[in-house]
Coordinates of C-alpha atoms in Angstrom, one line a residue:
M1 CA 23.0 46.8 -208.1
N2 CA 21.2 50.1 -207.4
K3 CA 23.0 51.8 -204.5
T4 CA 20.2 54.4 -204.3
D5 CA 17.8 51.7 -203.0
P6 CA 16.9 51.9 -199.3
L7 CA 19.3 49.9 -197.2
C8 CA 16.9 47.0 -196.5
V9 CA 16.2 46.6 -200.2
Q10 CA 20.0 46.5 -201.0
L11 CA 20.5 43.9 -198.3
L12 CA 17.6 41.8 -199.6
K13 CA 18.9 41.8 -203.1
N14 CA 22.4 41.1 -202.0
L15 CA 21.5 38.3 -199.7
I16 CA 19.6 36.6 -202.5
L17 CA 22.6 36.9 -204.8
C18 CA 24.9 35.7 -202.0
S19 CA 22.7 32.6 -201.6
E20 CA 23.0 31.8 -205.3
K21 CA 26.8 32.3 -205.2
A22 CA 26.8 29.9 -202.2
A23 CA 24.7 27.4 -204.1
A24 CA 27.1 27.6 -207.1
I25 CA 30.0 26.9 -204.8
A26 CA 28.2 24.0 -203.2
R27 CA 27.3 22.4 -206.6
L28 CA 30.8 22.9 -208.0
I29 CA 32.5 21.3 -205.0
K30 CA 30.0 18.4 -204.9
K31 CA 30.7 17.8 -208.6
Q32 CA 34.3 16.8 -207.7
T33 CA 33.4 13.2 -207.0
S34 CA 36.9 11.9 -207.2
I35 CA 38.2 14.0 -204.3
F36 CA 34.9 15.1 -202.5
Q37 CA 35.3 12.8 -199.5
T38 CA 38.6 14.4 -198.7
L39 CA 36.8 17.7 -198.4
V40 CA 34.6 16.4 -195.5
Q41 CA 36.0 17.0 -192.0
V42 CA 34.8 15.4 -188.8
K43 CA 34.6 18.3 -186.3
D44 CA 36.7 18.1 -183.1
S45 CA 35.2 18.3 -179.6
T46 CA 35.6 22.1 -179.5
E47 CA 33.2 22.8 -182.4
A48 CA 31.1 19.7 -182.7
N49 CA 27.4 19.7 -182.0
L50 CA 27.1 17.3 -179.0
R51 CA 23.6 16.1 -180.1
F52 CA 25.2 14.3 -183.1
S53 CA 27.3 11.2 -182.6
V54 CA 29.4 12.4 -185.5
D55 CA 29.3 16.0 -186.6
V56 CA 30.9 17.0 -189.9
K57 CA 31.6 20.1 -192.0
T58 CA 32.8 20.4 -195.6
L59 CA 35.0 22.8 -197.4
A60 CA 31.8 24.2 -198.9
D61 CA 30.5 25.1 -195.4
V62 CA 33.7 27.1 -194.6
L63 CA 34.0 28.8 -198.0
I64 CA 30.4 29.8 -198.2
Q65 CA 30.3 31.4 -194.8
E66 CA 33.5 33.3 -195.5
V67 CA 32.3 34.3 -199.0
V68 CA 29.0 35.7 -197.6
K69 CA 30.9 37.7 -194.9
Y70 CA 33.3 39.0 -197.6
E71 CA 30.5 40.1 -199.9
L72 CA 28.5 41.9 -197.3
N73 CA 31.6 43.6 -196.0
L74 CA 32.5 44.6 -199.5
L75 CA 29.1 46.2 -200.0
F76 CA 28.7 47.5 -196.5
P77 CA 32.1 48.1 -194.8
D78 CA 32.3 46.9 -191.2
S79 CA 29.2 44.7 -191.5
S80 CA 31.3 41.5 -191.1
D81 CA 31.3 42.1 -187.3
S82 CA 27.5 41.5 -187.5
V83 CA 27.6 38.2 -189.4
F84 CA 27.3 35.0 -187.3
G85 CA 27.2 31.5 -188.6
E86 CA 27.5 27.8 -187.7
E87 CA 31.1 27.4 -188.9
N88 CA 34.4 29.0 -188.2
N89 CA 37.0 29.6 -190.9
R90 CA 39.3 26.7 -190.2
F91 CA 39.5 23.5 -192.2
S92 CA 41.7 20.5 -191.7
C93 CA 43.5 19.0 -194.7
N94 CA 44.1 15.3 -195.3
S95 CA 47.7 15.8 -194.1
G96 CA 46.3 16.9 -190.7
K97 CA 47.3 20.5 -191.2
T98 CA 44.7 23.0 -190.4
I99 CA 44.4 26.0 -192.7
T100 CA 42.5 29.2 -192.1
I101 CA 40.4 30.4 -195.0
Q102 CA 40.8 34.1 -195.7
L103 CA 39.6 35.9 -198.8
S104 CA 42.2 38.5 -199.7
S105 CA 42.7 37.8 -203.4
K106 CA 42.0 35.1 -206.0
E107 CA 45.7 34.2 -206.1
N108 CA 46.1 33.9 -202.3
L109 CA 43.0 31.8 -201.9
A110 CA 43.9 29.5 -204.8
E111 CA 47.3 29.0 -203.2
L112 CA 45.7 28.2 -199.9
L113 CA 43.2 25.8 -201.4
I114 CA 45.8 23.8 -203.2
E115 CA 46.8 22.3 -199.8
V116 CA 43.2 21.1 -199.3
L117 CA 42.6 19.9 -202.9
D118 CA 45.4 17.4 -203.2
N119 CA 47.5 19.8 -205.3
D120 CA 44.8 20.1 -207.9
L121 CA 45.8 23.6 -209.2
N122 CA 43.1 23.8 -211.9
F123 CA 40.3 23.2 -209.4
A124 CA 41.9 25.5 -206.9
N125 CA 41.9 28.2 -209.5
E126 CA 38.3 27.4 -210.6
L127 CA 37.0 27.5 -207.0
S128 CA 38.9 30.7 -206.2
E129 CA 37.5 32.3 -209.4
I130 CA 33.9 31.6 -208.4
C131 CA 34.5 32.9 -204.8
F132 CA 35.6 36.2 -206.2
Q133 CA 33.2 36.4 -209.1
P134 CA 31.2 39.7 -208.9
L135 CA 27.9 39.2 -207.1
E136 CA 25.8 40.8 -209.9
T137 CA 26.9 38.1 -212.4
F138 CA 24.8 35.6 -210.5
Q139 CA 21.6 37.4 -211.7
V140 CA 21.8 35.3 -214.9
H141 CA 21.4 32.0 -212.9
L142 CA 18.0 30.4 -213.4
P143 CA 17.0 30.5 -209.7
V144 CA 17.6 34.2 -209.5
R145 CA 16.0 35.1 -212.9
T146 CA 12.9 33.1 -211.9
I147 CA 12.2 35.5 -208.9
W148 CA 13.9 38.7 -209.9
N149 CA 11.0 40.6 -211.5
H150 CA 8.7 39.8 -208.7
L151 CA 11.4 40.9 -206.3
I152 CA 11.9 44.3 -208.0
N153 CA 8.1 44.9 -207.9
S154 CA 7.9 44.1 -204.2
C155 CA 11.0 46.2 -203.4
N156 CA 9.3 49.2 -205.0
S157 CA 6.5 48.9 -202.5
L158 CA 9.0 48.8 -199.6
D159 CA 10.9 52.0 -200.3
K160 CA 9.1 54.5 -198.1
L161 CA 8.5 52.1 -195.2
T162 CA 12.1 50.9 -194.9
D163 CA 13.9 54.2 -195.7
T164 CA 12.8 55.8 -192.4
K165 CA 12.9 52.8 -190.2
Y166 CA 16.2 51.1 -191.2
Y167 CA 19.0 53.3 -192.5
N168 CA 22.1 52.1 -190.6
V169 CA 23.8 48.7 -191.3
Q170 CA 24.7 48.5 -187.6
T171 CA 21.0 48.0 -187.0
F172 CA 21.3 44.5 -188.3
G173 CA 22.9 41.1 -187.7
V174 CA 23.0 38.1 -190.0
W175 CA 22.8 34.4 -189.2
I176 CA 24.2 31.9 -191.8
D177 CA 23.8 28.2 -192.1
P178 CA 26.0 27.7 -195.1
I179 CA 25.0 24.1 -195.7
D180 CA 22.0 22.8 -193.7
S181 CA 21.7 19.0 -193.7
T182 CA 25.4 18.7 -194.1
A183 CA 25.3 14.9 -193.7
D184 CA 23.1 14.6 -196.8
Y185 CA 25.4 17.0 -198.7
A186 CA 28.4 14.8 -197.6
Q187 CA 26.8 11.5 -198.4
G188 CA 24.4 12.3 -201.2
Q189 CA 25.4 11.0 -204.7
L190 CA 25.6 13.6 -207.4
D191 CA 25.1 10.9 -210.1
K192 CA 21.5 10.8 -209.0
F193 CA 21.3 14.3 -210.4
P194 CA 21.6 14.1 -214.3
L195 CA 23.5 17.0 -215.8
S196 CA 20.9 17.4 -218.5
P197 CA 17.1 18.2 -218.6
P198 CA 14.9 15.2 -217.9
S199 CA 13.6 13.5 -221.1
T200 CA 9.9 13.5 -221.7
S201 CA 10.2 11.0 -224.5
T202 CA 10.5 7.9 -222.3
S203 CA 9.0 6.6 -219.0
I204 CA 12.0 4.3 -218.3
L205 CA 13.9 5.3 -215.2
S206 CA 17.5 4.5 -214.3
G207 CA 18.1 2.0 -211.5
T208 CA 18.5 4.7 -208.8
E209 CA 15.5 6.6 -209.9
A210 CA 13.3 3.6 -210.2
E211 CA 14.4 2.3 -206.7
N212 CA 13.5 5.7 -205.2
V213 CA 10.0 5.8 -206.9
N214 CA 9.4 2.2 -205.8
Q215 CA 10.2 3.2 -202.3
I216 CA 7.6 6.0 -202.5
N217 CA 5.0 3.6 -204.0
R218 CA 5.5 1.2 -201.2
F219 CA 4.2 3.8 -198.8
F220 CA 0.9 3.5 -200.6
E221 CA 0.8 -0.2 -200.8
N222 CA 1.6 -0.8 -197.1
P223 CA 0.1 2.0 -195.1
T224 CA 0.7 0.7 -191.5
S225 CA 0.6 4.0 -189.6
L226 CA 0.3 7.7 -189.8
I227 CA 4.0 8.1 -189.5
R228 CA 6.1 8.7 -192.6
F229 CA 9.8 9.2 -192.9
C230 CA 11.7 9.9 -196.1
H231 CA 15.4 9.3 -196.2
G232 CA 17.4 12.5 -197.0
S233 CA 19.4 13.2 -200.1
L234 CA 20.9 16.2 -201.8
I235 CA 17.4 17.6 -202.2
N236 CA 17.3 18.1 -198.4
V237 CA 20.2 20.5 -198.5
T238 CA 19.4 24.2 -198.0
I239 CA 21.4 27.4 -197.6
L240 CA 19.9 29.6 -195.0
L241 CA 20.5 33.3 -194.6
G242 CA 18.6 35.4 -192.1
L243 CA 19.0 39.1 -191.3
F244 CA 17.6 40.3 -187.9
D245 CA 17.1 43.5 -186.0
R246 CA 19.8 43.7 -183.3
F247 CA 17.6 45.7 -181.0
T248 CA 14.3 43.7 -181.1
G249 CA 15.9 40.4 -182.1
L250 CA 13.2 39.8 -184.7
P251 CA 14.0 38.5 -188.2
I252 CA 13.7 41.1 -191.0
I253 CA 15.0 39.4 -194.2
G254 CA 15.1 35.7 -194.9
V255 CA 16.5 33.7 -197.8
V256 CA 16.4 29.9 -198.3
N257 CA 18.2 28.5 -201.3
Q258 CA 17.6 24.8 -202.3
P259 CA 20.7 24.3 -204.5
F260 CA 19.9 20.8 -205.8
Y261 CA 16.2 21.2 -206.6
L262 CA 15.5 20.1 -210.2
N263 CA 13.5 22.7 -212.1
N264 CA 10.7 21.6 -214.4
N265 CA 11.0 21.2 -218.1
S266 CA 9.4 24.6 -219.0
D267 CA 12.3 26.3 -217.2
Y268 CA 14.8 25.0 -219.7
A269 CA 13.1 26.6 -222.7
N270 CA 14.5 30.0 -221.7
I271 CA 18.0 29.0 -220.8
T272 CA 20.6 30.9 -222.9
D273 CA 23.5 29.1 -224.4
N274 CA 26.2 31.7 -223.7
L275 CA 26.6 31.6 -219.9
L276 CA 29.4 29.1 -219.5
D277 CA 30.5 25.8 -221.0
N278 CA 27.6 23.3 -221.4
E279 CA 28.3 21.1 -218.4
I280 CA 28.6 24.0 -215.9
N281 CA 25.6 25.7 -217.6
L282 CA 23.5 22.7 -216.9
L283 CA 24.4 22.8 -213.2
H284 CA 22.8 26.3 -213.2
N285 CA 19.5 24.6 -214.1
Y286 CA 19.3 23.3 -210.5
G287 CA 18.1 25.3 -207.5
R288 CA 15.4 27.6 -206.4
I289 CA 15.2 30.5 -204.0
F290 CA 12.7 31.6 -201.4
W291 CA 12.8 35.0 -199.8
G292 CA 10.8 37.0 -197.3
F293 CA 10.8 40.5 -195.9
N294 CA 9.1 41.2 -192.6
V295 CA 8.7 44.5 -190.7
T296 CA 7.3 45.1 -187.3
D297 CA 6.8 48.3 -185.2
S298 CA 8.3 46.7 -182.1
E299 CA 9.2 43.3 -180.6
T300 CA 5.7 43.0 -179.0
S301 CA 3.7 43.8 -182.2
P302 CA 2.6 41.6 -185.0
P303 CA 4.1 42.3 -188.5
I304 CA 2.9 45.4 -190.2
T305 CA 4.0 44.3 -193.6
G306 CA 5.4 41.2 -195.2
Y307 CA 6.4 40.1 -198.7
S308 CA 7.5 36.8 -199.9
N309 CA 7.9 34.8 -203.2
N310 CA 6.0 31.8 -201.9
C311 CA 5.7 29.7 -205.1
S312 CA 4.0 26.6 -203.8
R313 CA 1.3 26.9 -206.5
Q314 CA 3.8 27.0 -209.3
C315 CA 6.2 24.3 -208.1
L316 CA 4.0 21.2 -208.3
L317 CA 5.2 17.6 -208.4
N318 CA 4.1 15.3 -211.2
S319 CA 1.6 12.7 -210.3
L320 CA 2.9 9.3 -209.3
N321 CA 1.6 7.8 -212.6
N322 CA 4.0 10.0 -214.5
L323 CA 7.5 8.6 -214.0
N324 CA 9.3 10.9 -216.4
T325 CA 10.8 13.1 -213.7
P326 CA 12.5 11.7 -210.6
K327 CA 10.2 12.6 -207.8
Y328 CA 12.9 12.8 -205.2
L329 CA 14.6 15.6 -207.1
R330 CA 11.6 17.8 -206.5
F331 CA 10.8 17.4 -202.8
P332 CA 9.3 18.8 -200.8
D333 CA 6.6 19.7 -203.4
N334 CA 3.6 17.5 -202.7
F335 CA 5.6 16.0 -199.8
F336 CA 2.4 15.1 -198.0
D337 CA 0.6 13.7 -201.0
V338 CA 3.5 11.5 -201.9
L339 CA 4.2 10.1 -198.5
C340 CA 0.7 9.9 -196.9
P341 CA -1.4 6.8 -197.3
D342 CA -4.8 7.0 -199.2
R343 CA -6.7 5.7 -196.2
V344 CA -6.2 9.0 -194.4
F345 CA -8.5 10.6 -196.9
S346 CA -11.1 7.9 -197.0
E347 CA -12.1 8.2 -193.3
G348 CA -13.6 11.6 -193.9
K349 CA -11.9 13.2 -190.9
P350 CA -10.0 16.5 -191.0
I351 CA -6.2 16.1 -191.3
L352 CA -3.4 17.8 -189.4
K353 CA 0.0 17.5 -191.1
L354 CA 3.0 17.9 -188.8
A355 CA 6.6 17.8 -189.8
C356 CA 8.8 16.7 -186.9
S357 CA 12.1 14.9 -186.0
S358 CA 11.9 11.2 -186.4
V359 CA 13.3 10.8 -182.9
E360 CA 10.2 12.4 -181.5
F361 CA 7.7 10.2 -183.4
S362 CA 6.8 8.1 -180.4
R363 CA 6.4 11.0 -178.1
L364 CA 4.3 13.0 -180.5
T365 CA 2.0 10.2 -181.6
N366 CA 1.1 9.7 -177.9
L367 CA 0.6 13.4 -177.4
F368 CA -1.7 13.9 -180.4
H369 CA -3.7 10.6 -180.4
N370 CA -6.9 12.5 -179.4
Y371 CA -6.4 15.8 -181.2
R372 CA -9.5 17.8 -182.0
D373 CA -9.7 20.9 -184.3
G374 CA -11.4 24.2 -183.6
S375 CA -14.8 22.6 -184.3
H376 CA -14.0 20.0 -181.6
D377 CA -13.9 17.2 -184.3
L378 CA -11.4 14.4 -184.0
V379 CA -8.6 14.9 -186.5
N380 CA -6.3 12.5 -188.3
V381 CA -2.8 13.6 -187.4
V382 CA 0.0 12.7 -189.9
F383 CA 3.6 13.0 -188.9
L384 CA 6.1 13.5 -191.7
S385 CA 9.8 13.7 -191.4
S386 CA 13.0 13.9 -193.4
S387 CA 16.4 15.3 -192.6
G388 CA 17.3 18.9 -192.3
A389 CA 15.6 21.7 -190.2
G390 CA 15.8 23.9 -193.2
F391 CA 14.0 21.3 -195.3
K392 CA 11.2 20.9 -192.8
Q393 CA 10.7 24.6 -192.5
L394 CA 10.6 24.7 -196.3
C395 CA 7.7 22.3 -196.0
V396 CA 5.9 24.9 -193.9
I397 CA 6.8 27.7 -196.4
L398 CA 5.3 25.6 -199.2
N399 CA 2.2 24.8 -197.1
E400 CA 3.0 21.1 -197.5
V401 CA 2.5 20.7 -193.7
D402 CA 0.4 22.7 -191.2
A403 CA 3.3 23.0 -188.8
F404 CA 6.8 21.9 -187.9
I405 CA 7.2 20.9 -184.2
L406 CA 10.2 20.2 -182.1
M407 CA 9.7 19.4 -178.4
E408 CA 13.4 19.3 -177.6
P409 CA 16.3 21.9 -178.2
N410 CA 17.5 20.4 -181.4
T411 CA 17.9 23.5 -183.6
F412 CA 20.0 26.7 -183.5
L413 CA 19.5 30.3 -184.4
W414 CA 21.3 29.8 -187.7
D415 CA 18.8 27.0 -188.5
T416 CA 15.7 29.2 -188.1
C417 CA 16.4 32.9 -188.7
G418 CA 16.1 32.9 -192.5
P419 CA 13.1 30.5 -192.7
H420 CA 11.4 32.3 -189.8
C421 CA 11.3 35.6 -191.7
I422 CA 9.8 34.0 -194.8
I423 CA 7.2 32.1 -192.7
S424 CA 6.4 35.4 -190.9
A425 CA 6.0 37.2 -194.2
L426 CA 3.4 34.6 -195.1
G427 CA 1.4 35.3 -192.0
G428 CA 2.9 32.7 -189.7
G429 CA 5.8 32.5 -187.3
I430 CA 8.1 30.3 -185.2
V431 CA 7.3 30.4 -181.5
Q432 CA 9.5 29.2 -178.6
L433 CA 7.4 26.2 -177.7
K434 CA 8.0 25.8 -173.9
Y435 CA 7.8 29.6 -173.4
A436 CA 4.4 29.7 -175.2
L437 CA 3.1 26.6 -173.3
E438 CA 3.9 28.2 -169.9
T439 CA 1.6 31.1 -170.8
V440 CA -1.1 28.8 -172.2
K441 CA -1.2 26.7 -169.1
L442 CA -1.8 29.8 -167.0
L443 CA -4.7 30.7 -169.3
L444 CA -6.1 27.3 -168.9
Q445 CA -6.1 27.7 -165.1
K446 CA -7.9 31.0 -165.5
F447 CA -10.4 29.9 -168.1
S448 CA -10.7 26.2 -167.4
N449 CA -14.2 25.9 -168.8
D450 CA -13.7 28.0 -171.9
L451 CA -11.2 26.5 -174.3
D452 CA -12.4 28.8 -177.1
T453 CA -11.4 31.8 -175.1
V454 CA -8.0 30.2 -174.3
I455 CA -7.4 29.5 -178.0
Q456 CA -8.3 33.1 -178.9
L457 CA -6.1 34.6 -176.3
T458 CA -3.2 32.4 -177.4
F459 CA -3.8 33.5 -180.9
N460 CA -3.6 37.2 -179.8
D461 CA -0.3 36.6 -178.0
L462 CA 1.6 34.5 -180.6
H463 CA 3.8 37.5 -181.6
K464 CA 5.1 37.6 -178.0
F465 CA 6.5 34.1 -178.2
Q466 CA 8.5 34.4 -181.4
I467 CA 12.2 33.3 -181.4
K468 CA 14.6 36.2 -180.9
Y469 CA 18.0 36.3 -182.6
N470 CA 20.0 38.9 -180.8
V471 CA 21.5 36.7 -178.1
L472 CA 25.1 37.6 -179.1
K473 CA 26.2 41.2 -178.7
S474 CA 29.6 41.0 -180.4
P475 CA 31.7 38.9 -182.7
E476 CA 34.2 38.4 -179.8
E477 CA 31.4 36.7 -177.9
F478 CA 30.6 34.5 -180.8
Q479 CA 34.3 33.5 -181.3
K480 CA 34.4 32.2 -177.7
L481 CA 31.6 29.7 -178.4
T482 CA 32.6 26.0 -178.2
S483 CA 30.5 22.9 -178.1
A484 CA 30.4 23.2 -174.4
N485 CA 28.5 26.6 -174.4
L486 CA 26.9 26.4 -177.8
S487 CA 23.5 26.4 -176.0
Q488 CA 23.6 30.2 -176.1
C489 CA 22.7 29.9 -179.8
C490 CA 20.3 26.9 -179.3
N491 CA 16.5 27.2 -179.5
R492 CA 16.4 25.8 -176.0
N493 CA 12.6 26.0 -175.7
G494 CA 11.8 23.8 -178.7
L495 CA 9.8 25.4 -181.5
L496 CA 6.5 25.4 -183.4
A497 CA 6.7 26.8 -186.9
Y498 CA 3.4 27.5 -188.6
R499 CA 1.7 29.5 -191.4
N500 CA -1.8 29.5 -189.9
P501 CA -1.9 31.2 -186.5
M502 CA -5.2 29.7 -185.5
I503 CA -4.0 26.2 -186.1
A504 CA -0.8 27.0 -184.1
S505 CA -3.0 28.3 -181.2
Q506 CA -5.1 25.1 -181.3
I507 CA -1.9 22.9 -181.2
L508 CA -0.5 24.9 -178.3
V509 CA -3.7 24.5 -176.3
H510 CA -3.9 20.8 -177.0
I511 CA -0.3 20.2 -175.9
A512 CA -0.8 22.2 -172.8
L513 CA -3.8 20.1 -171.9
N514 CA -2.2 16.7 -172.6
Q515 CA 1.5 17.2 -171.8
K516 CA 2.5 15.2 -168.7

């Protein structure tokens, strides 16, 4: 790692490597199928998210968050006070004893983990080893190597800009969601993910794969509505890291790691044989990383520069007729094409693709039943959903949907900070929905007969409605959070995540006109 790089560049590179280290920990723990369920803890009332009937965390959640804090503090002393996340550092063992995860040395961590791992000394040592493995060693992992050259080239363009604006680590804070879609991580079956590259010599699928593809095909055979829901699996799991400006509250650096994404066949051709033993090496063939860098002059200005490794054009799903690769291992690539019925295309109308929460299907279908685009033409609106806020934002990043909308306060700052930065770097953003709608309704009163003007003025003001991430001023304030006052970190105004600002403006005006 080049310590002569500007601070922001160092942070970007290190957050990417932290995300891959986190992904390696998540995959390694998930691989322990015989004891994995003992590593899932139901949260108690002081830390549970009250919107879930049952809220869980895993040993991976706790370890990952502490590892990221440790790595950042190692590289940038005292930065751990600026790192906030969904989890605390406590985990309850099967015996009922609660342990506090602390990273002081490999030996001490292994000794602590033995209590959680049913006295499995070998796995405790293996897990401790990876937690203390030097960060730069993760550059050899496929997800990092895939993006590293482009990252270096982009960072060279950022040197002058960031060197003068951001030079003190105290300028920043970090939000971490160590495992987003934890329920899918806890319940997903690793045996659905073969520990070898998919074969191209046969089109015969295993029972699990065939069942999943048949489920997808049934969407085409029985299109009954414009609502599509795909049950979550390990592919929905994401690791979300977001660095924000503590003064403006705006996201600066974002990293999304999808640790169980199955890379395509061509990626395997360049895998070296000398990384680790074969089984673990093959685990390194899973995963991909998205990153974004976003700089603004002030909290009321649109971005002045943004860089991202949006790779939606390179990561394409095989057609449904080619059953060699399990489709569900490559979501959300072509998410819309796979889940959307053919009849939507045959009607000749424009299409608006919205990701949403399945619990809001009914409300949103009523709200958008007469949606018109900027040309005032009626539009087919298709609602797509699957578990995980990170996953749905990834659908926006990959341009698989036009927007991700949540009417209710169902996400938190750790869910959105990392993806928000990437989406912003791609020209979009994530607005506070209710806050934006209040302004749009005032514009409608003023320009009631001129919707085009309202849309344009909304477009001009989108940067004013972006989610801000500096709600907590100190680690002490964060430590005092419980489920009772977790709303401080909640996106209480709902959200609208988008890549195309004009489409976002049209959506906001439509909702303001039709919301009861």
